[in-house]
Amino acid sequence: MRATFLGTGGSVPTKKRNLPSFAIRTNGGLVMFDCGEGTQRQFLIAKLGFNREMKILISHMHADHILGLPGLLHSMSFMGRSRGLEIYGPAGIADFVECTTETVRFRSLFPVRTIEARAGTVARTESYSIEAAWADHGVPCLSYALVENDKPGRFHPSKARKLGIQKGPLWKTLQMGKPVRVGRRRIDPSKVVGPPRKGLKITYAIDTRPCDRIVQLAMGSDLLVHDGMFASNAFDRAQEFGHSTAAEAATVAKRSRSKNLVLTHLSAIYADTKQLLVEAKKIFPKTSVAEDLKSLELP
Ligand SMILES: [Zn+2]
Ligand SMILES: [Zn+2]
């Protein structure tokens, strides 16, 4: 999996930061969270590919998270996208997509399906599922977790050969976790295949006060991307506008036993985010600050 930050600013863009969007490339296609204005250009620079299998998950209907959608859809159509696209979000997402495509007089040349999402399992594919929980932001706002399915254990060809199983369909059967017969012997997959490998989990919780629902959603995440808009001395502002301080984000990472935390939706008042990082790292050392167009490779 490769995770790319397309926009890491909050509320308004800055010279350095576009509005929020975060994309993950998985075996099963592309999953993109939020689509702030200008996302399509970042998408192009990050070479994410306009005709991939793709789902877009919108956290909430605030302008900085959705205004990039009409432009992205238009460009995808213009570039010849043919695959369908699914867009998930809280109530209002379907009206927004329908209204903009009608009033802007643009007809998508590929099918677009909008799905109004709620807390719980939002989508399930062969390679991952997406879970959602309500954030705490004053308007309906969803946090999402992408949970990769567990993968079969590692197959050991040398062990198979030692047991007299030659390369071929029997190997595949064992890899799929089913026993095989060689002559009179029954061979269990555990003899040649290691234990199942846990899938990755990435949680995206943006525009929110720290809350228990997100701690539960993010439990055991390999990567937690969390609203870390303000430093601790701006706690009042974080509380007033339904955001988190970097230290609060770090507490969510710690409580959810996440492995890594990335702070995003950073306020335009911080040209330098060092203070945010220092405050978060005191609570959760494995913290970093998101930067536009930076990617993380998740093994
Ligand atoms: Zn926002
Ligand atoms: Zn918001």
PDB file of C-alpha atoms in Angstrom, residues 246-247 249-251 253-254 258-263 276-289:
ATOM      1  CA  ALA A 246      -1.590  18.031  18.030  1.00  0.00           C
ATOM      2  CA  ALA A 247      -1.333  16.765  21.606  1.00  0.00           C
ATOM      3  CA  ALA A 249      -4.329  13.738  18.289  1.00  0.00           C
ATOM      4  CA  ALA A 250      -1.336  12.089  19.943  1.00  0.00           C
ATOM      5  CA  THR A 251      -3.522  10.973  22.835  1.00  0.00           C
ATOM      6  CA  ALA A 253      -3.001   7.550  18.717  1.00  0.00           C
ATOM      7  CA  LYS A 254      -1.778   6.325  22.087  1.00  0.00           C
ATOM      8  CA  SER A 258      -1.850   2.859  16.670  1.00  0.00           C
ATOM      9  CA  LYS A 259       1.656   2.320  15.365  1.00  0.00           C
ATOM     10  CA  ASN A 260       2.153   5.657  13.609  1.00  0.00           C
ATOM     11  CA  LEU A 261       0.444   9.039  13.689  1.00  0.00           C
ATOM     12  CA  VAL A 262       0.435  11.680  10.979  1.00  0.00           C
ATOM     13  CA  LEU A 263      -1.014  15.095  11.804  1.00  0.00           C
ATOM     14  CA  LEU A 276       2.904  20.835  16.768  1.00  0.00           C
ATOM     15  CA  LEU A 277       5.378  18.016  16.293  1.00  0.00           C
ATOM     16  CA  VAL A 278       7.165  18.627  19.602  1.00  0.00           C
ATOM     17  CA  GLU A 279       3.883  18.715  21.539  1.00  0.00           C
ATOM     18  CA  ALA A 280       2.573  15.520  19.898  1.00  0.00           C
ATOM     19  CA  LYS A 281       5.826  13.581  20.228  1.00  0.00           C
ATOM     20  CA  LYS A 282       5.894  14.102  23.993  1.00  0.00           C
ATOM     21  CA  ILE A 283       2.779  11.906  24.127  1.00  0.00           C
ATOM     22  CA  PHE A 284       3.247   9.732  21.044  1.00  0.00           C
ATOM     23  CA  PRO A 285       6.838   9.574  19.740  1.00  0.00           C
ATOM     24  CA  LYS A 286       5.981   8.011  16.388  1.00  0.00           C
ATOM     25  CA  THR A 287       4.331  11.167  15.086  1.00  0.00           C
ATOM     26  CA  SER A 288       5.047  13.073  11.899  1.00  0.00           C
ATOM     27  CA  VAL A 289       3.453  16.030  10.173  1.00  0.00           C
TER      28      VAL A 289
END
